[in-house]
Coordinates of C-alpha atoms in Angstrom, one line a residue:
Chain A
X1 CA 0.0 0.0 0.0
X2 CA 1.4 3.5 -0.7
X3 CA 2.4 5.8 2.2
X4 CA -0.2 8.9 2.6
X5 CA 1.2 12.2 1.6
X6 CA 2.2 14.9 3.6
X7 CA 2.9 18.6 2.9
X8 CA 3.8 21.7 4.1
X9 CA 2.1 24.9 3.6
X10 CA 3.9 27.7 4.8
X11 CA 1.4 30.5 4.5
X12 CA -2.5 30.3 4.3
X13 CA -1.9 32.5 0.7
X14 CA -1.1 28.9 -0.6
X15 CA -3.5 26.6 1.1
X16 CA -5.7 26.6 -2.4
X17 CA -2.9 24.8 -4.3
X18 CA -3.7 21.3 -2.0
X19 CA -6.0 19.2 -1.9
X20 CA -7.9 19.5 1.5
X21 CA -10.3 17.4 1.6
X22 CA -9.0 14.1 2.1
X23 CA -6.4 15.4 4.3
X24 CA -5.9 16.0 8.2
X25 CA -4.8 19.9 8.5
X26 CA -2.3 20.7 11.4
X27 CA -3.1 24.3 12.2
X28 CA 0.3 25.9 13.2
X29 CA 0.3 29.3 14.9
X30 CA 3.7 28.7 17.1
X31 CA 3.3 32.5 18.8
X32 CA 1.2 32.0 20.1
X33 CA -2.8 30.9 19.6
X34 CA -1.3 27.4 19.2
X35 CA 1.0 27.1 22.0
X36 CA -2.1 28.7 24.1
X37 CA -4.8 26.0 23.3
X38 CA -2.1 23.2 23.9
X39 CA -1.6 24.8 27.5
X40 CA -5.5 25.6 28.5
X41 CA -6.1 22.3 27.2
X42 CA -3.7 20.3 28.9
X43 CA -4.4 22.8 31.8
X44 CA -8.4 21.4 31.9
X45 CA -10.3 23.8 30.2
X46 CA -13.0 21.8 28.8
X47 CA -13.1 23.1 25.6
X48 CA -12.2 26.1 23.6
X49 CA -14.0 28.1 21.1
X50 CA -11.5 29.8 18.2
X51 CA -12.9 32.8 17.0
X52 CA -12.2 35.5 14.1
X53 CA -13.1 38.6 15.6
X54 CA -13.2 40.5 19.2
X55 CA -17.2 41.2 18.7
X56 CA -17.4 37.7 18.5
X57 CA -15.7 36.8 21.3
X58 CA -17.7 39.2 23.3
X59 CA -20.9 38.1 22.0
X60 CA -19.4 34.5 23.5
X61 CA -18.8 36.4 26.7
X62 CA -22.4 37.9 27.0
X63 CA -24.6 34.3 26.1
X64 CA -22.5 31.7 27.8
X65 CA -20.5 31.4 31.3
X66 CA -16.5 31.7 29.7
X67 CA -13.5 33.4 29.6
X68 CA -13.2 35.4 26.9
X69 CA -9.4 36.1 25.6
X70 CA -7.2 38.1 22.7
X71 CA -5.2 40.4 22.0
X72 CA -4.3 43.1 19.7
X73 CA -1.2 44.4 18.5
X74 CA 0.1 43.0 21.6
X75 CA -2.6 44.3 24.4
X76 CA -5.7 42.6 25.9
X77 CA -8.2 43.6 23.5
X78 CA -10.4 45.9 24.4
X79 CA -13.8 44.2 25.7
X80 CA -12.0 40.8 26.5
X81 CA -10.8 39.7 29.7
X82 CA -7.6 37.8 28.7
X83 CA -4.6 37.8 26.7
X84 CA -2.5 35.2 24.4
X85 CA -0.4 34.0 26.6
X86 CA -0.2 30.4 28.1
X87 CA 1.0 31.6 31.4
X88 CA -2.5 32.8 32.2
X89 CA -4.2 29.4 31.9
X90 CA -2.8 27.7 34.8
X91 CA -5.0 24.4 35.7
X92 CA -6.2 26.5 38.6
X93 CA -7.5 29.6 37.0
X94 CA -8.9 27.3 33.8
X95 CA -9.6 23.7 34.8
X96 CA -13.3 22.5 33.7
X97 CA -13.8 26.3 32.0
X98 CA -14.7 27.3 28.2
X99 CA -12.5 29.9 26.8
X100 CA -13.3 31.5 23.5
X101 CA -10.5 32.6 22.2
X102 CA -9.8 34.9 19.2
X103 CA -6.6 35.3 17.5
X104 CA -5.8 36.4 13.9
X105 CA -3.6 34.2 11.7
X106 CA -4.5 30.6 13.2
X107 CA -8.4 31.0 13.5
X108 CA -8.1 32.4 9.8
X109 CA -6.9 29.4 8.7
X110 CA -8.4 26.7 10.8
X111 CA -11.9 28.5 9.4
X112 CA -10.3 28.3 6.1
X113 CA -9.8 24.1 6.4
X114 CA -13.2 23.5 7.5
X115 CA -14.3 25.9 4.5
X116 CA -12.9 23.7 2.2
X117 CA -13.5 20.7 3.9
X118 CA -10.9 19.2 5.7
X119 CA -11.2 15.6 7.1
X120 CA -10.0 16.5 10.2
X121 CA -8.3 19.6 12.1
X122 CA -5.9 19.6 15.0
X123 CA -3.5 22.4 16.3
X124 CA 0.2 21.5 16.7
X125 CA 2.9 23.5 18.6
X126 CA 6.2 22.9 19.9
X127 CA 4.3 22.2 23.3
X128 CA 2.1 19.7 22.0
X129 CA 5.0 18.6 19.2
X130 CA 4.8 14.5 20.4
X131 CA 1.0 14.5 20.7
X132 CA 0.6 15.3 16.9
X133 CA 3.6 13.4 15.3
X134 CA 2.1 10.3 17.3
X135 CA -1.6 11.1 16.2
X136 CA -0.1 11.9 12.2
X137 CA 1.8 8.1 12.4
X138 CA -0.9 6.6 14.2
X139 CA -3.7 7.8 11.6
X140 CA -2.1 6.9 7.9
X141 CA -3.7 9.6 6.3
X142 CA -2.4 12.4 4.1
X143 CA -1.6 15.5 5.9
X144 CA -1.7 19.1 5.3
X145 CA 0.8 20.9 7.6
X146 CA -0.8 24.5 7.7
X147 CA 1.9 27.3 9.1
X148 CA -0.5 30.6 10.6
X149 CA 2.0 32.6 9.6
X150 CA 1.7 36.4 9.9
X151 CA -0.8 38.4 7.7
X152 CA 0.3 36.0 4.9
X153 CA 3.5 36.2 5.0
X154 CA 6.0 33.0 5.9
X155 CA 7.2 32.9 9.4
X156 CA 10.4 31.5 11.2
X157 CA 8.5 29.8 14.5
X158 CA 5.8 28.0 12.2
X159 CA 8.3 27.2 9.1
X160 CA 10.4 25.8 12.4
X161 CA 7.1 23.5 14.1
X162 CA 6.4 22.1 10.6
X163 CA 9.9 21.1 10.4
X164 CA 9.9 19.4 13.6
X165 CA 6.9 17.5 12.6
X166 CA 8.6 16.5 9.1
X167 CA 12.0 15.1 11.0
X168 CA 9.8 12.9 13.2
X169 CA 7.1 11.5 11.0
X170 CA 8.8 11.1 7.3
X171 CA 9.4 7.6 7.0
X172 CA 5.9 7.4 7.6
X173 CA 4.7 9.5 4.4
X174 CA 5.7 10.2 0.5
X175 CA 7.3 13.6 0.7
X176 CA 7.3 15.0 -2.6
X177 CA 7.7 19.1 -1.5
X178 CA 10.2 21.3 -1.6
X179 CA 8.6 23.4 1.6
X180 CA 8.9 20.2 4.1
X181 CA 12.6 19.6 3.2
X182 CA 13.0 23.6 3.6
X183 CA 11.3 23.1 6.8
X184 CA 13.2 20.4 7.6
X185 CA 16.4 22.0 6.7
X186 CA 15.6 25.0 8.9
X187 CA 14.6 23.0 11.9
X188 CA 17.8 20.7 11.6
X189 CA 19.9 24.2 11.7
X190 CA 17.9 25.7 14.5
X191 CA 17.0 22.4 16.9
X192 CA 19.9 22.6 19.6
X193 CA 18.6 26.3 20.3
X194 CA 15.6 27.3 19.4
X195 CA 15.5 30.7 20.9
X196 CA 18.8 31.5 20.0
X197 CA 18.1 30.6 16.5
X198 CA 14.6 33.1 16.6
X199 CA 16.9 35.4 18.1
X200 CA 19.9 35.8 15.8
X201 CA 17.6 35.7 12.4
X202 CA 15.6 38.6 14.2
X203 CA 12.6 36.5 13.2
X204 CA 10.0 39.4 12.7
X205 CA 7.0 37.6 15.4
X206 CA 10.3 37.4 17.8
X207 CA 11.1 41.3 17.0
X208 CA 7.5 42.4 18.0
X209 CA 7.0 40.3 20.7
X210 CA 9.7 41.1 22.4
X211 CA 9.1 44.7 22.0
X212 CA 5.8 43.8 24.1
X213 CA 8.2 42.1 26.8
X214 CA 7.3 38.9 25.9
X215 CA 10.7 36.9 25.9
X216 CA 9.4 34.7 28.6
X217 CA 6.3 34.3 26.3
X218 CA 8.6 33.1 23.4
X219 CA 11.0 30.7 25.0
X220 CA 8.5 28.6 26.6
X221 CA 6.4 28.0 23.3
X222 CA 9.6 26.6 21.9
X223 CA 9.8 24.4 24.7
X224 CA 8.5 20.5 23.6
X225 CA 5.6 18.5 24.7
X226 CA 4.9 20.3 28.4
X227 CA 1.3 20.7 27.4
X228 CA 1.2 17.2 25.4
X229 CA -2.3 16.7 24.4
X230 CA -3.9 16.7 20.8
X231 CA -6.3 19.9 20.5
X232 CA -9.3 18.3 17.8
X233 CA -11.7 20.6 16.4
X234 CA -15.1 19.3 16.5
X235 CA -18.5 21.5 15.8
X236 CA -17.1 24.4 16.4
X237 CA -14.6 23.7 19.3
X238 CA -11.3 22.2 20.1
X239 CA -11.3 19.7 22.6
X240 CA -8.9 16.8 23.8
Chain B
X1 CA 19.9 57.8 6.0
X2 CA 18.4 54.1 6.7
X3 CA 19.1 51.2 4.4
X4 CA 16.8 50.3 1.7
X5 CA 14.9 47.1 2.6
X6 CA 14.6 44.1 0.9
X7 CA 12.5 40.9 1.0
X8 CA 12.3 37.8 -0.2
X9 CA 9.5 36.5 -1.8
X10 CA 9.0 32.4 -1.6
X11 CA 6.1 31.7 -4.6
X12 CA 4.2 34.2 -6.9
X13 CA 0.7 33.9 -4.8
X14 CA 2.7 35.6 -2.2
X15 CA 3.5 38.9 -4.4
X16 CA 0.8 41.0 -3.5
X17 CA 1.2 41.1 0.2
X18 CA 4.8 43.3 -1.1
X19 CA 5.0 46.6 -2.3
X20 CA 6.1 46.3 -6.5
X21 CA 5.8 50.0 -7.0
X22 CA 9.0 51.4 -5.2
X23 CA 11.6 48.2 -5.8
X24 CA 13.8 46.2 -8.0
X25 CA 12.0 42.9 -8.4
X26 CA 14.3 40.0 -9.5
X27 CA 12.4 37.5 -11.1
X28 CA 14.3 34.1 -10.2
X29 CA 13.1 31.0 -12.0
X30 CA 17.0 28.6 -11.6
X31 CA 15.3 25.8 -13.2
X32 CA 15.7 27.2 -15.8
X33 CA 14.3 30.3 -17.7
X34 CA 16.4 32.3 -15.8
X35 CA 19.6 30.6 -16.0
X36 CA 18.6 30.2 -19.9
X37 CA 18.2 33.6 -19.8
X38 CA 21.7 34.4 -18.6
X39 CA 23.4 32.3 -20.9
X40 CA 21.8 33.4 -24.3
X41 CA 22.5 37.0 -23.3
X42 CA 26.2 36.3 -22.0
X43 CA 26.7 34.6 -25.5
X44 CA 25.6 37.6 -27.2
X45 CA 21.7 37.2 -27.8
X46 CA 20.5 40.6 -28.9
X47 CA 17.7 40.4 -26.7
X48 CA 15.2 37.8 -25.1
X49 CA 11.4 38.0 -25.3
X50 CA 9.8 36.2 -22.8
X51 CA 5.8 35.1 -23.5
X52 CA 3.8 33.4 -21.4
X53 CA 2.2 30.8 -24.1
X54 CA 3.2 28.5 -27.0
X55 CA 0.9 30.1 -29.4
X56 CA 2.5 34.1 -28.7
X57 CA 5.9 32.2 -29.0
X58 CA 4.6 30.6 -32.7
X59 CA 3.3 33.9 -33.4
X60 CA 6.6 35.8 -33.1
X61 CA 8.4 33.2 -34.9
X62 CA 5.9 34.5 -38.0
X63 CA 6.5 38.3 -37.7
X64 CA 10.0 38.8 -37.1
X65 CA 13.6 37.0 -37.7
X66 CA 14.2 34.7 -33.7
X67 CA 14.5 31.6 -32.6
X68 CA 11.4 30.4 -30.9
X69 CA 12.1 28.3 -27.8
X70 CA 10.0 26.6 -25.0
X71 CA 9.4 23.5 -23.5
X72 CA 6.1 21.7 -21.9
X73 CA 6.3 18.7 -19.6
X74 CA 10.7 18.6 -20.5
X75 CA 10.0 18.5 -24.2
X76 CA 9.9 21.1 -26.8
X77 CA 6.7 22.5 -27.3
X78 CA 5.2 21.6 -30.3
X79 CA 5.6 24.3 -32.9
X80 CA 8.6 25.8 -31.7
X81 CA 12.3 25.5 -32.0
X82 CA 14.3 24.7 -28.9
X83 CA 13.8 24.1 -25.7
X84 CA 15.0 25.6 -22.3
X85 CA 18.5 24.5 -21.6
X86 CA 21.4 27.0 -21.7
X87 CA 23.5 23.7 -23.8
X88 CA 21.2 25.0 -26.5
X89 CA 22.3 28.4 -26.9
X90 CA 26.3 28.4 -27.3
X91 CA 27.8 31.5 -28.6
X92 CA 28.0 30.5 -32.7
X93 CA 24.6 29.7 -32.3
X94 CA 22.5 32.7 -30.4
X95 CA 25.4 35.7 -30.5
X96 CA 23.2 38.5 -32.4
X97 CA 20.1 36.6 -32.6
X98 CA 16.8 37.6 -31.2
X99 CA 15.5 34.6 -28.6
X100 CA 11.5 34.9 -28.2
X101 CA 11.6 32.2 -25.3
X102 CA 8.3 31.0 -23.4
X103 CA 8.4 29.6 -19.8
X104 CA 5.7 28.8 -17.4
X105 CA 6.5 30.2 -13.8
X106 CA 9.3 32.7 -14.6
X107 CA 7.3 34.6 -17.4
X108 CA 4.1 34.9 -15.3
X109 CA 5.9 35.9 -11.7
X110 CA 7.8 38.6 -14.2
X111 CA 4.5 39.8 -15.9
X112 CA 3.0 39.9 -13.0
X113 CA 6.0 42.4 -11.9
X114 CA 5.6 44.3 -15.0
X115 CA 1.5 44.9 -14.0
X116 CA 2.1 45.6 -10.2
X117 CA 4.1 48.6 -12.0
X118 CA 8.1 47.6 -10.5
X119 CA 10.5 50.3 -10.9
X120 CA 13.0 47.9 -12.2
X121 CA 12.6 44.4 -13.4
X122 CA 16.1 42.0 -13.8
X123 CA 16.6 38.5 -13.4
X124 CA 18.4 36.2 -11.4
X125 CA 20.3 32.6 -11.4
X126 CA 23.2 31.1 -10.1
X127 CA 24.9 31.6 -13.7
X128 CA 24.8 35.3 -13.2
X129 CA 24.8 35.5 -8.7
X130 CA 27.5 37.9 -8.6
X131 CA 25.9 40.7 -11.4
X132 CA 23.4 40.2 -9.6
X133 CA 24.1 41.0 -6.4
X134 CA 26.6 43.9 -7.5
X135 CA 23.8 45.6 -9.0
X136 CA 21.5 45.4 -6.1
X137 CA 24.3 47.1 -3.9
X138 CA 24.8 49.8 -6.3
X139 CA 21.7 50.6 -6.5
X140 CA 20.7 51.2 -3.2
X141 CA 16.9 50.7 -3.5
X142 CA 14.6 48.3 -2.2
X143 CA 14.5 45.2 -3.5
X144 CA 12.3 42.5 -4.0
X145 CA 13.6 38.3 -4.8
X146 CA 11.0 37.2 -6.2
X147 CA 10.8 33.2 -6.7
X148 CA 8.8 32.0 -9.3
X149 CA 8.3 28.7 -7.5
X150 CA 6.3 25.7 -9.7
X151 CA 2.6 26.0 -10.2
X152 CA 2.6 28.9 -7.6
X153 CA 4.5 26.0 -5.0
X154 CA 7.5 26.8 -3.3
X155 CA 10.6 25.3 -4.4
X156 CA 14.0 24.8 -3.0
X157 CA 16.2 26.1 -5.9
X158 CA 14.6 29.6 -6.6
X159 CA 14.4 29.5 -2.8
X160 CA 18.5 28.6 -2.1
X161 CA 19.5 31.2 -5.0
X162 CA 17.6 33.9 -2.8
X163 CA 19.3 32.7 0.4
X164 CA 23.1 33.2 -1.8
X165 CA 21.9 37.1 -2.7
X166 CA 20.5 37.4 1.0
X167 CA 23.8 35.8 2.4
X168 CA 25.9 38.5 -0.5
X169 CA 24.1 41.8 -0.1
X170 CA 22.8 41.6 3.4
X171 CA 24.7 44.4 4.8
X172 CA 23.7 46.6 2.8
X173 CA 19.8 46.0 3.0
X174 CA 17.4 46.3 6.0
X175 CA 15.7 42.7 5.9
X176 CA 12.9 42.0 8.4
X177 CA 11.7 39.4 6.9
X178 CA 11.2 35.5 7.7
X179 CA 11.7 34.1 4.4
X180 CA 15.1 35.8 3.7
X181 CA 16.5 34.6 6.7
X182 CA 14.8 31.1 5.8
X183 CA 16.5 31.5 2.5
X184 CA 20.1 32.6 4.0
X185 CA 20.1 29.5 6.3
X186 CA 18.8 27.0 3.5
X187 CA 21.7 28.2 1.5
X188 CA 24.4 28.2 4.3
X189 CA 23.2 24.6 4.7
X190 CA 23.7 23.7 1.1
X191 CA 26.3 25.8 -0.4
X192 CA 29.2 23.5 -0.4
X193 CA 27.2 21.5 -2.5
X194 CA 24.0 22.1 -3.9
X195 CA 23.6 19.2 -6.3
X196 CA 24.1 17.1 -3.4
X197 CA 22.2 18.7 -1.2
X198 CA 19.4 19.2 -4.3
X199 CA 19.6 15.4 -4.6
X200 CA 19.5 14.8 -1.0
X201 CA 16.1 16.6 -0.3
X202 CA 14.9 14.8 -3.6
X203 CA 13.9 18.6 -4.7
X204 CA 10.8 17.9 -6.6
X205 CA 12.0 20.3 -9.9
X206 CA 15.2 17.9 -9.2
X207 CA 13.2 14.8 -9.7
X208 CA 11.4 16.0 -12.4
X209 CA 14.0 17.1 -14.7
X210 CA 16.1 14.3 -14.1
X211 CA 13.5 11.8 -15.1
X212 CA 14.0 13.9 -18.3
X213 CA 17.4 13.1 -18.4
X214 CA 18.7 16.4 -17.4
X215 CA 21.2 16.2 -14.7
X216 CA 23.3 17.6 -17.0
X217 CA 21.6 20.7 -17.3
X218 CA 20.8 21.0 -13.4
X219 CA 24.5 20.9 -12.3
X220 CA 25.3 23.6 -14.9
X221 CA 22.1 25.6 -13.5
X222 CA 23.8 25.4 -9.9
X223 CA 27.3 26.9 -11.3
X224 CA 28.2 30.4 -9.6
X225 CA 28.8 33.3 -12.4
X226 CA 29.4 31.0 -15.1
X227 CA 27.3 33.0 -17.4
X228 CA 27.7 36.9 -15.4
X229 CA 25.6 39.5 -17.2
X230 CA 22.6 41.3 -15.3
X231 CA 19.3 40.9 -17.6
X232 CA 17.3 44.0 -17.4
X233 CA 13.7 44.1 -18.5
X234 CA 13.1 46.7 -20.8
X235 CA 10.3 47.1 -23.3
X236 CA 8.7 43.9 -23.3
X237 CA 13.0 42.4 -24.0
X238 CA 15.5 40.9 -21.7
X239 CA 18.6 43.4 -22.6
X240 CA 22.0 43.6 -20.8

């Protein structure tokens, strides 16, 4: 039997040229909407609710008993109660909670794979990095590794997860695509230092988080598996 | 005064999120319009049309005194001449000639330069790194690599030849920007042998062309200045 396919898609610009519908779709949004629901998750929240827009989220807020969290340009958004960060899920604060959470560049594309149809949509991050290469193996079926990215444009942390994912899973799939050797490449260079690799390319997401104080932020969503569960989105929610 | 910026741009469906109107675009298609390109004009090609179909290509070859060159699928096209490998176009064969060639990804990424209205339009290859390069330098504007990719899909060869300019010029440029720095550190990777490396990450353009036979024509494509003359796009003709 042929091996299922996997490829990498390094901005959601380029998500029309695969074929999604027979594919699971990784949503990668490293800094930091994915590194976030791997932590609430892990943390106990009982299920989270991705949305696209801060009206939305406070429309959430207003009908059901939640937390409602996101950010703009760096800031608690204005209406919501919570930021991006994982450090403000602790199992404490969010255990047996829904959060609805809205972030740009990952919810855009996770609404963009169940537009067209995807089989089946997890998040992966570097904190939940075992949990998806297991599930990917464990599944046989073609994947779709989708990198956030940052209005569009490619970025270092996701390029870097999808990598990750490629140097663990590979002899499990055909790999015909020049993106998931790139990745690959990229995460090979980077993998004994993570941070200091983000740091010495001045990676553009590292560059303005930072400027937000965030370094703490960064370095522990490049940290692997300490929130190792599989986020699944199911009508309309990713749970574990 | 600060530095002019430059970014590097990984497939075509990625263009627009740049701005054309105030930079040099260089349209980089290694395998192999652009390294095609370089050739016939360092052998004395009075200039190159590039057209983005077989039949505009036929039609040329009707009105005025050229060659007509092109390949589908690693064949010459039906109805025209040649094909797309620098071998083809030795001096005592092209020097004064008029070469109307038609590609697939290089001509559309550099016609879709043309209609986004870039100040200047050149092309780059491995064949011609260093003219390259020295022009950007000089010139002290912004600059965009554009990588005309396959079928819109990133590719590792457009992608590495960015990564040698990024690694050449940087000091000169402001570059926030992922993908240049993803380019830089693919090429540092690969740079003491990028046929290898090519073959190693079974690039897909590698695979392709070689199943055509054309490993000749892919090591010469990889070859630093061998063919060191800066295309400029001028009129609707490649000119040096």
């Amino acid at each position: 039997m042929p091996q299922p396919t996997l490829y990498t898609i390094l901005s959601p610009a380029l998500l029309h040229l695969y074929k999604v519908t027979d594919a699971i779709v990784v949503v990668i949004d490293v800094l930091r909407a994915t590194s976030t629901i791997a932590t609430a998750l892990a943390n106990g929240a009982r299920e989270i609710i991705p949305v696209d827009n801060v009206e939305r989220c406070m429309q959430y807020g207003k009908e059901i008993e939640c937390i409602t969290a996101g950010e703009r340009d760096g800031q608690v958004a204005p209406g919501l109660q919570y930021g991006n960060s994982s450090f403000e899920y602790p199992r404490n604060f969010i255990e047996g909670k829904i959060l609805v959470l809205t972030t740009t560049n990952g919810t855009k594309l996770l609404h963009m794979a169940v537009a067209k149809g995807a089989t089946e949509i997890i998040t992966g991050a570097f904190l939940n990095l075992s949990a998806v290469c297991d599930h990917l193996i464990a599944m046989k079926k073609n994947v779709l590794l989708g990198c956030a990215g940052w209005k569009d444009r490619v970025n270092l942390e996701d390029s870097l997860f999808a990598g990750a994912v490629v140097s663990r899973v590979k002899e499990h799939f055909s790999i015909d695509c020049d993106s998931s050797h790139m990745a690959e490449t990229l995460y090979k260079t980077a993998k004994d230092d993570l941070y200091g690799f983000m740091k010495a390319a001045d990676a553009s997401h590292y560059h303005r988080l930072t400027n937000f104080g965030l370094e703490r932020d960064i370095r522990h969503c490049l940290i692997e598996d300490q929130a190792n569960v599989l986020p699944q989105y199911k009508n309309g929610r990713l749970v574990i």
